[in-house]
Short mmCIF file of C-alpha atoms in Angstrom, two decimals:
data_model
loop_
_atom_site.label_atom_id
_atom_site.label_comp_id
_atom_site.label_asym_id
_atom_site.label_seq_id
_atom_site.Cartn_x
_atom_site.Cartn_y
_atom_site.Cartn_z
CA MET A 1 43.80 152.86 -118.60
CA HIS A 2 41.36 153.07 -115.68
CA THR A 3 39.16 155.53 -117.61
CA ASN A 4 38.94 153.22 -120.63
CA ALA A 5 38.13 150.23 -118.45
CA VAL A 6 35.40 152.12 -116.61
CA GLN A 7 33.93 153.29 -119.92
CA ARG A 8 33.86 149.73 -121.23
CA TRP A 9 32.16 148.45 -118.07
CA THR A 10 29.69 151.33 -118.11
CA THR A 11 28.79 150.82 -121.76
CA ALA A 12 28.31 147.08 -121.24
CA ALA A 13 26.22 147.64 -118.13
CA LYS A 14 23.98 150.21 -119.83
CA CYS A 15 23.51 147.95 -122.81
CA ALA A 16 22.62 144.94 -120.65
CA ARG A 17 20.26 146.85 -118.42
CA SER A 18 18.57 148.55 -121.38
CA CYS A 19 17.97 145.21 -123.09
CA LEU A 20 16.74 143.55 -119.91
CA THR A 21 14.44 146.45 -119.03
CA SER A 22 12.86 146.50 -122.48
CA ILE A 23 12.30 142.76 -122.51
CA ARG A 24 10.87 142.64 -119.00
CA ARG A 25 8.52 145.55 -119.69
CA ASP A 26 7.05 143.75 -122.70
CA VAL A 27 6.75 140.45 -120.89
CA ARG A 28 5.17 141.94 -117.78
CA THR A 29 2.69 143.90 -119.92
CA ARG A 30 1.53 140.76 -121.69
CA LYS A 31 1.57 138.36 -118.76
CA ALA A 32 1.23 140.42 -115.60
CA SER A 33 -2.14 138.89 -114.82
CA SER A 34 -0.88 135.33 -114.93
CA HIS A 35 2.65 135.59 -113.58
CA ARG A 36 2.88 137.05 -110.12
CA LEU A 37 4.48 135.69 -106.96
CA VAL A 38 3.75 137.38 -103.65
CA ALA A 39 4.86 136.50 -100.13
CA ALA A 40 2.21 134.44 -98.33
CA HIS A 41 1.57 136.83 -95.47
CA GLU A 42 1.26 139.73 -97.92
CA SER A 43 -1.37 137.98 -100.04
CA GLY A 44 -4.18 137.55 -97.56
CA GLY A 45 -3.09 134.11 -96.49
CA ARG A 46 -2.95 132.59 -99.98
CA SER A 47 -0.42 129.80 -100.14
CA LEU A 48 2.41 129.61 -102.64
CA ALA A 49 2.80 126.51 -104.70
CA ALA A 50 5.97 124.60 -103.96
CA PRO A 51 8.09 123.75 -106.99
CA THR A 52 7.64 120.22 -108.24
CA SER A 53 10.21 117.95 -109.75
CA SER A 54 8.66 118.37 -113.20
CA ARG A 55 9.00 122.13 -113.42
CA GLY A 56 11.97 124.38 -112.98
CA PHE A 57 12.18 128.13 -112.54
CA SER A 58 11.25 129.83 -115.77
CA GLY A 59 12.34 133.13 -114.28
CA ASP A 60 15.64 133.38 -116.11
CA SER A 61 16.00 130.46 -118.43
CA GLY A 62 13.52 131.47 -121.09
CA HIS A 63 11.76 128.09 -120.87
CA ASP A 64 10.82 125.57 -118.22
CA ASP A 65 13.70 123.25 -117.47
CA ALA A 66 13.17 120.15 -115.39
CA TYR A 67 14.29 120.71 -111.83
CA THR A 68 14.76 117.16 -110.72
CA PRO A 69 15.09 115.94 -107.14
CA GLU A 70 18.68 115.01 -107.92
CA GLN A 71 19.46 118.54 -109.08
CA ARG A 72 17.76 119.95 -106.02
CA ARG A 73 19.89 117.76 -103.76
CA GLU A 74 23.03 118.80 -105.63
CA ASP A 75 22.16 122.47 -105.20
CA HIS A 76 21.52 121.95 -101.50
CA ARG A 77 24.84 120.13 -101.14
CA HIS A 78 26.59 123.05 -102.85
CA CYS A 79 25.02 125.52 -100.41
CA VAL A 80 25.96 123.42 -97.40
CA GLU A 81 29.57 123.10 -98.55
CA LEU A 82 29.81 126.82 -99.27
CA VAL A 83 28.51 127.71 -95.82
CA GLN A 84 30.71 125.11 -94.15
CA THR A 85 33.77 126.58 -95.85
CA ARG A 86 33.01 130.30 -95.53
CA ASP A 87 30.69 130.56 -92.51
CA SER A 88 31.59 127.85 -90.03
CA GLU A 89 29.39 129.22 -87.24
CA GLY A 90 26.41 129.49 -89.57
CA TYR A 91 27.06 125.90 -90.62
CA LEU A 92 26.95 124.62 -87.04
CA CYS A 93 23.70 126.50 -86.41
CA GLY A 94 22.23 125.08 -89.61
CA LEU A 95 22.82 121.51 -88.49
CA LEU A 96 20.41 122.17 -85.61
CA MET A 97 17.63 123.64 -87.74
CA PRO A 98 14.43 121.59 -88.21
CA SER A 99 14.79 119.25 -91.17
CA SER A 100 11.85 120.90 -92.94
CA ALA A 101 13.63 124.27 -92.93
CA ARG A 102 17.25 123.19 -93.24
CA GLU A 103 17.36 123.43 -97.03
CA ALA A 104 15.96 126.97 -96.97
CA TYR A 105 18.33 127.95 -94.15
CA PHE A 106 21.44 126.87 -96.03
CA ALA A 107 20.18 128.54 -99.22
CA LEU A 108 19.82 131.81 -97.29
CA ARG A 109 23.23 131.49 -95.65
CA ALA A 110 24.86 130.62 -98.98
CA PHE A 111 23.19 133.65 -100.54
CA ASN A 112 24.55 135.76 -97.69
CA VAL A 113 28.05 134.38 -98.24
CA GLU A 114 27.80 135.12 -101.97
CA ILE A 115 26.84 138.77 -101.63
CA ALA A 116 29.05 139.43 -98.59
CA SER A 117 32.05 138.22 -100.58
CA ILE A 118 31.40 140.73 -103.37
CA LYS A 119 32.91 143.63 -101.45
CA ASP A 120 35.72 141.51 -100.01
CA SER A 121 36.79 140.24 -103.42
CA GLY A 122 36.64 143.75 -104.86
CA MET A 123 38.86 145.03 -102.06
CA LEU A 124 41.37 142.24 -102.63
CA VAL A 125 41.49 142.96 -106.36
CA ALA A 126 42.05 146.66 -105.68
CA GLY A 127 44.73 145.81 -103.12
CA ARG A 128 46.60 143.61 -105.59
CA SER A 129 46.32 146.36 -108.19
CA ARG A 130 47.85 148.88 -105.80
CA ALA A 131 50.62 146.45 -104.94
CA ARG A 132 51.49 145.94 -108.62
CA THR A 133 51.46 149.64 -109.52
CA GLY A 134 52.81 150.95 -106.24
CA GLN A 135 50.23 153.73 -106.37
CA ASN A 136 47.85 155.17 -103.83
CA THR A 137 44.54 154.95 -105.67
CA ASP A 138 42.22 156.65 -103.26
CA GLY A 139 40.45 158.40 -106.14
CA ASP A 140 40.14 155.86 -108.93
CA GLY A 141 41.68 152.85 -107.28
CA PHE A 142 38.42 151.16 -106.58
CA GLY A 143 36.83 152.36 -109.83
CA ASP A 144 37.06 149.14 -111.81
CA SER A 145 36.49 146.87 -108.82
CA THR A 146 33.58 148.92 -107.44
CA LEU A 147 31.82 148.98 -110.80
CA ALA A 148 32.31 145.23 -111.17
CA SER A 149 30.96 144.75 -107.63
CA ARG A 150 27.90 146.86 -108.42
CA LEU A 151 27.24 144.80 -111.52
CA ARG A 152 27.39 141.64 -109.43
CA MET A 153 24.95 143.14 -106.91
CA GLN A 154 22.64 144.11 -109.77
CA TRP A 155 22.87 140.55 -111.06
CA TRP A 156 21.55 139.23 -107.75
CA ASN A 157 18.92 141.94 -107.49
CA ASP A 158 17.55 141.20 -110.96
CA ALA A 159 17.75 137.44 -110.51
CA ILE A 160 15.79 137.44 -107.25
CA ARG A 161 13.23 139.88 -108.58
CA GLY A 162 12.82 137.53 -111.52
CA ILE A 163 11.92 134.68 -109.17
CA TYR A 164 9.14 136.72 -107.57
CA GLU A 165 7.79 138.24 -110.77
CA GLU A 166 8.26 135.03 -112.76
CA TYR A 167 9.31 136.85 -115.90
CA TYR A 168 11.32 135.02 -118.52
CA GLU A 169 14.11 136.07 -120.82
CA PRO A 170 13.40 134.98 -124.41
CA ASP A 171 16.19 133.75 -126.63
CA SER A 172 18.42 136.56 -127.77
CA GLN A 173 21.34 136.90 -130.13
CA ASP A 174 22.96 139.43 -127.82
CA PRO A 175 25.92 137.52 -126.31
CA LEU A 176 25.92 139.61 -123.13
CA LEU A 177 22.22 139.03 -122.51
CA ARG A 178 22.53 135.33 -123.24
CA SER A 179 25.44 135.13 -120.83
CA LEU A 180 23.39 136.79 -118.08
CA VAL A 181 20.47 134.42 -118.63
CA SER A 182 22.74 131.39 -118.66
CA SER A 183 24.57 132.44 -115.50
CA ARG A 184 21.30 132.66 -113.58
CA LYS A 185 20.05 129.39 -114.94
CA HIS A 186 23.18 127.54 -113.84
CA ASN A 187 23.80 129.15 -110.44
CA PRO A 188 23.14 126.50 -107.75
CA THR A 189 22.78 129.02 -104.93
CA LEU A 190 20.17 130.97 -106.87
CA ARG A 191 18.28 127.81 -107.80
CA SER A 192 18.22 126.64 -104.20
CA LEU A 193 17.16 130.08 -102.99
CA GLY A 194 14.39 130.15 -105.58
CA CYS A 195 13.18 126.79 -104.31
CA ALA A 196 13.15 128.14 -100.74
CA ILE A 197 11.27 131.27 -101.81
CA LYS A 198 8.54 129.26 -103.50
CA THR A 199 8.33 126.55 -100.86
CA HIS A 200 8.14 128.84 -97.83
CA GLY A 201 6.79 132.06 -99.34
CA LEU A 202 9.79 134.12 -98.24
CA THR A 203 9.21 137.87 -98.26
CA HIS A 204 10.85 139.75 -101.11
CA ARG A 205 11.45 142.97 -99.22
CA PHE A 206 13.69 141.22 -96.68
CA LEU A 207 15.96 139.94 -99.44
CA LYS A 208 15.92 143.30 -101.19
CA ARG A 209 16.93 145.11 -98.00
CA ILE A 210 19.91 142.80 -97.65
CA ILE A 211 21.07 143.44 -101.20
CA ASP A 212 20.47 147.20 -100.98
CA ALA A 213 22.42 147.44 -97.72
CA ARG A 214 25.32 145.40 -99.12
CA GLU A 215 25.39 147.53 -102.25
CA ALA A 216 25.41 150.78 -100.26
CA ASP A 217 28.26 149.35 -98.17
CA LEU A 218 30.46 148.89 -101.24
CA GLU A 219 31.72 152.47 -101.06
CA ILE A 220 31.71 152.86 -97.28
CA SER A 221 35.12 152.54 -95.68
CA GLN A 222 34.04 153.87 -92.28
CA TYR A 223 30.58 154.39 -90.80
CA GLU A 224 29.76 157.83 -89.47
CA SER A 225 28.28 156.64 -86.20
CA LEU A 226 27.59 153.57 -84.14
CA ARG A 227 23.93 154.04 -84.96
CA ASP A 228 24.69 153.75 -88.68
CA MET A 229 26.60 150.55 -88.02
CA ALA A 230 23.67 149.18 -86.01
CA ARG A 231 21.33 150.02 -88.87
CA TYR A 232 23.55 148.06 -91.25
CA GLY A 233 23.35 145.08 -88.91
CA GLU A 234 19.57 145.39 -88.89
CA ASP A 235 19.41 145.55 -92.69
CA THR A 236 21.67 142.55 -93.24
CA VAL A 237 21.76 140.15 -90.29
CA SER A 238 18.29 140.85 -88.88
CA ASN A 239 16.60 140.45 -92.26
CA THR A 240 18.37 137.13 -92.72
CA LEU A 241 16.94 136.03 -89.37
CA TYR A 242 13.45 137.19 -90.39
CA LEU A 243 13.70 134.96 -93.45
CA ALA A 244 14.90 132.04 -91.34
CA LEU A 245 11.88 132.52 -89.08
CA GLU A 246 9.61 132.46 -92.12
CA SER A 247 11.18 129.18 -93.21
CA VAL A 248 9.82 127.57 -90.02
CA GLY A 249 6.45 129.30 -90.32
CA VAL A 250 6.98 132.01 -87.68
CA ARG A 251 5.73 135.41 -88.85
CA ASP A 252 4.79 137.45 -85.79
CA GLU A 253 5.97 140.86 -84.66
CA GLU A 254 7.30 139.79 -81.25
CA SER A 255 9.58 137.17 -82.79
CA GLU A 256 10.85 139.70 -85.31
CA LEU A 257 11.63 142.19 -82.54
CA VAL A 258 13.80 139.60 -80.80
CA ALA A 259 15.46 138.71 -84.11
CA SER A 260 16.07 142.42 -84.72
CA ASP A 261 18.04 142.71 -81.48
CA VAL A 262 20.05 139.61 -82.31
CA GLY A 263 20.84 140.97 -85.77
CA VAL A 264 21.98 144.37 -84.51
CA GLY A 265 24.22 142.78 -81.89
CA LEU A 266 25.76 140.34 -84.35
CA GLY A 267 26.25 143.09 -86.93
CA VAL A 268 28.31 145.20 -84.54
CA LEU A 269 30.32 142.17 -83.40
CA THR A 270 31.01 141.21 -87.01
CA ALA A 271 32.58 144.62 -87.52
CA LEU A 272 34.79 144.10 -84.47
CA ARG A 273 35.80 140.61 -85.53
CA SER A 274 36.82 141.82 -88.98
CA THR A 275 39.01 144.68 -87.69
CA GLY A 276 42.31 143.10 -88.73
CA PHE A 277 41.20 142.26 -92.27
CA ARG A 278 39.42 145.58 -92.82
CA VAL A 279 42.40 147.60 -91.65
CA SER A 280 44.68 145.64 -93.98
CA GLN A 281 42.36 146.69 -96.82
CA GLY A 282 42.34 150.36 -95.84
CA GLU A 283 39.02 150.39 -93.98
CA CYS A 284 38.25 151.44 -90.42
CA THR A 285 35.74 149.40 -88.44
CA ILE A 286 35.54 152.03 -85.70
CA PRO A 287 32.78 154.58 -86.53
CA VAL A 288 33.83 158.18 -87.06
CA ASP A 289 32.22 159.42 -83.84
CA LEU A 290 34.04 156.86 -81.68
CA ALA A 291 37.29 157.31 -83.60
CA LYS A 292 37.29 161.07 -83.01
CA GLN A 293 36.32 160.63 -79.39
CA ASN A 294 39.28 158.31 -78.78
CA GLY A 295 41.81 159.86 -81.16
CA ILE A 296 41.90 156.86 -83.47
CA THR A 297 43.22 157.28 -87.02
CA MET A 298 44.19 154.83 -89.72
CA ASP A 299 47.81 155.30 -88.65
CA THR A 300 46.77 154.23 -85.16
CA LEU A 301 45.17 151.09 -86.51
CA TYR A 302 48.09 150.30 -88.81
CA SER A 303 50.54 150.58 -85.92
CA VAL A 304 48.40 148.40 -83.63
CA LEU A 305 47.89 145.83 -86.38
CA GLY A 306 51.63 145.69 -87.01
CA THR A 307 52.50 145.07 -83.38
CA ALA A 308 49.70 142.56 -82.91
CA MET A 309 51.94 140.13 -84.75
CA ASP A 310 55.10 141.35 -83.00
CA GLU A 311 54.51 141.64 -79.26
CA ASP A 312 58.11 142.74 -78.64
CA LYS A 313 57.21 146.22 -79.91
CA GLY A 314 53.89 146.44 -78.11
CA GLU A 315 55.05 148.93 -75.48
CA GLU A 316 55.85 151.52 -78.14
CA ILE A 317 52.22 151.97 -79.04
CA GLU A 318 50.43 151.13 -75.81
CA GLY A 319 48.53 154.40 -76.05
CA SER A 320 47.18 153.49 -79.49
CA ARG A 321 46.24 150.04 -78.31
CA GLU A 322 44.41 151.49 -75.30
CA SER A 323 42.45 153.90 -77.52
CA LEU A 324 41.36 151.01 -79.71
CA ARG A 325 40.45 148.98 -76.64
CA VAL A 326 38.21 151.76 -75.28
CA ALA A 327 36.40 152.15 -78.60
CA ALA A 328 36.00 148.40 -78.97
CA LYS A 329 34.52 148.18 -75.48
CA GLU A 330 31.88 150.77 -76.34
CA MET A 331 30.94 148.86 -79.47
CA ALA A 332 30.88 145.60 -77.53
CA ASP A 333 28.67 147.17 -74.87
CA MET A 334 26.14 148.12 -77.51
CA ALA A 335 26.18 144.61 -78.98
CA SER A 336 25.88 143.14 -75.49
CA PHE A 337 22.84 145.32 -74.74
CA HIS A 338 20.98 144.07 -77.81
CA LEU A 339 21.95 140.42 -77.38
CA HIS A 340 21.01 140.36 -73.71
CA ARG A 341 17.71 142.11 -74.40
CA ALA A 342 17.02 139.41 -76.98
CA ARG A 343 17.94 136.79 -74.39
CA ASP A 344 15.49 138.31 -71.90
CA ASP A 345 12.69 138.36 -74.50
CA GLN A 346 13.38 135.03 -76.19
CA THR A 347 10.44 133.32 -74.48
CA LYS A 348 8.18 135.52 -76.64
CA VAL A 349 9.42 133.66 -79.71
CA ALA A 350 7.37 130.67 -80.79
CA LYS A 351 9.08 127.40 -79.95
CA ALA A 352 9.37 126.52 -83.63
CA GLY A 353 11.41 129.64 -84.28
CA ARG A 354 13.95 129.49 -81.48
CA SER A 355 16.46 127.45 -83.43
CA CYS A 356 16.61 130.36 -85.90
CA LEU A 357 18.12 132.50 -83.14
CA LEU A 358 21.02 130.15 -82.39
CA PRO A 359 23.50 132.57 -84.04
CA ALA A 360 23.06 134.67 -80.89
CA VAL A 361 25.00 131.97 -79.04
CA CYS A 362 27.98 132.58 -81.32
CA GLY A 363 27.84 136.30 -80.59
CA LEU A 364 27.61 135.80 -76.85
CA GLN A 365 30.58 133.44 -76.91
CA TYR A 366 32.66 136.01 -78.79
CA LEU A 367 31.66 138.68 -76.28
CA ASP A 368 32.90 136.49 -73.43
CA SER A 369 36.19 135.89 -75.25
CA LEU A 370 36.57 139.61 -75.92
CA LYS A 371 36.04 140.46 -72.25
CA ARG A 372 38.67 137.93 -71.19
CA VAL A 373 41.32 139.77 -73.24
CA ASP A 374 40.15 143.20 -72.05
CA TYR A 375 38.57 144.12 -75.41
CA ASP A 376 41.77 143.74 -77.40
CA VAL A 377 40.15 142.92 -80.76
CA LEU A 378 43.54 142.04 -82.26
CA HIS A 379 44.57 139.67 -79.49
CA PRO A 380 46.19 136.51 -80.95
CA SER A 381 43.56 134.30 -79.33
CA LEU A 382 40.82 136.13 -81.25
CA VAL A 383 42.46 136.46 -84.66
CA GLY A 384 44.05 133.02 -84.89
CA ALA A 385 47.64 134.18 -84.53
CA GLY A 386 50.42 132.78 -82.40
CA GLY A 387 51.98 129.36 -82.05
CA ASN A 388 48.96 127.73 -80.39
CA ALA A 389 46.36 129.15 -82.78
CA VAL A 390 45.17 125.71 -83.91
CA ALA A 391 44.65 124.49 -80.35
CA LEU A 392 42.82 127.68 -79.38
CA GLU A 393 40.53 127.44 -82.40
CA ARG A 394 39.76 123.80 -81.65
CA ARG A 395 38.93 124.66 -78.05
CA ARG A 396 36.74 127.57 -79.13
CA ARG A 397 34.88 125.42 -81.64
CA LEU A 398 34.26 122.64 -79.13
CA GLY A 399 32.96 125.17 -76.62
CA LEU A 400 30.67 126.68 -79.23
CA MET A 401 29.31 123.26 -80.17
CA PHE A 402 28.56 122.59 -76.50
CA TYR A 403 26.71 125.89 -76.01
CA LEU A 404 24.79 125.48 -79.27
CA GLY A 405 23.76 121.97 -78.31
CA ARG A 406 22.62 123.09 -74.88
CA SER A 407 20.61 125.94 -76.37
CA TRP A 408 19.05 123.63 -78.93
CA LEU A 409 17.98 121.16 -76.24
CA THR A 410 16.64 123.73 -73.79
CA GLY A 411 15.30 126.27 -76.28
CA ILE A 412 17.11 129.01 -74.33
CA PHE A 413 20.32 130.74 -75.42
#
């Protein structure tokens, strides 16, 4: 059954990509001279025309559809609601962005939520499949879900490239091709992101690095080293910060170096914060080198995760919990190094760009909370467990709002 499903997906994917490649090649050959979008700082200072209310994005619709101010506001509202629901800390930071860049910021964060959820949803589908069949599907188990996830990544890759290259998809009788074109045309996150790209001249390679890193991560269940994990943080979080800086007109190397440190630190902390969920999906957030050094296996993590919800049995696996604590501390120390180096160098960032680095405040707050529980990443106060979880979360959120507000007012995090 799995083999047949994979073959069907593969055949459909090859057909779609073959059709799209052929069409794009013809269109680019005929109109390459007149349809080209390049990031502003890569084009010798030439400005990019902002989209007007009378023209839409011809990139995927096959014709120019009116992109009205009302539609633009609706797309922005969709992005804000998506970020508020799925990325509460990013939402709070976005409220403090300059009004001129807020629309672009939420489009970028919504895009990040969309592609970050691709792997998570694939893992959940595979987990439900294993639960139904009662099988251990280490070999093929993720076959269908991974292929579907790759197709979704390719969808985003092609759609964003289409915005920059301004190619169009002519009318086609192929139902699969028409479905692809229609899905891009009606995706509010993509429309809002396209508006941000054209308004602020956002750099294509930053977006491509994010997608490429997320796609490579689809089949990674455990990073080989802490350095590899840091590189993933650079490719995903740091590049998102670079784009946020561009949305406020900051495009200098010193600002990007500070943003790079913030991104690496937040990337490592994100791995720590997701330990419980990742373990429940069969992944290990502790890199191989640290896991071997501290004798951590998946069985270790399963046992610690099980007792995190049942403190009466905690003494039985205190050794496992201590091993996890030591590894988590080493990861936290690395994140702390990068975040504090960014804090020391933040005065090098132009004043207009400092609000883009507010996510560092969220990371520093989590580090403080982690230290208070002696680096127990599965402590109830960190994972929202226990009888007073709601009160703890409310207190944490209020504290975060205070620190974010202070940083916004002073320009220092």
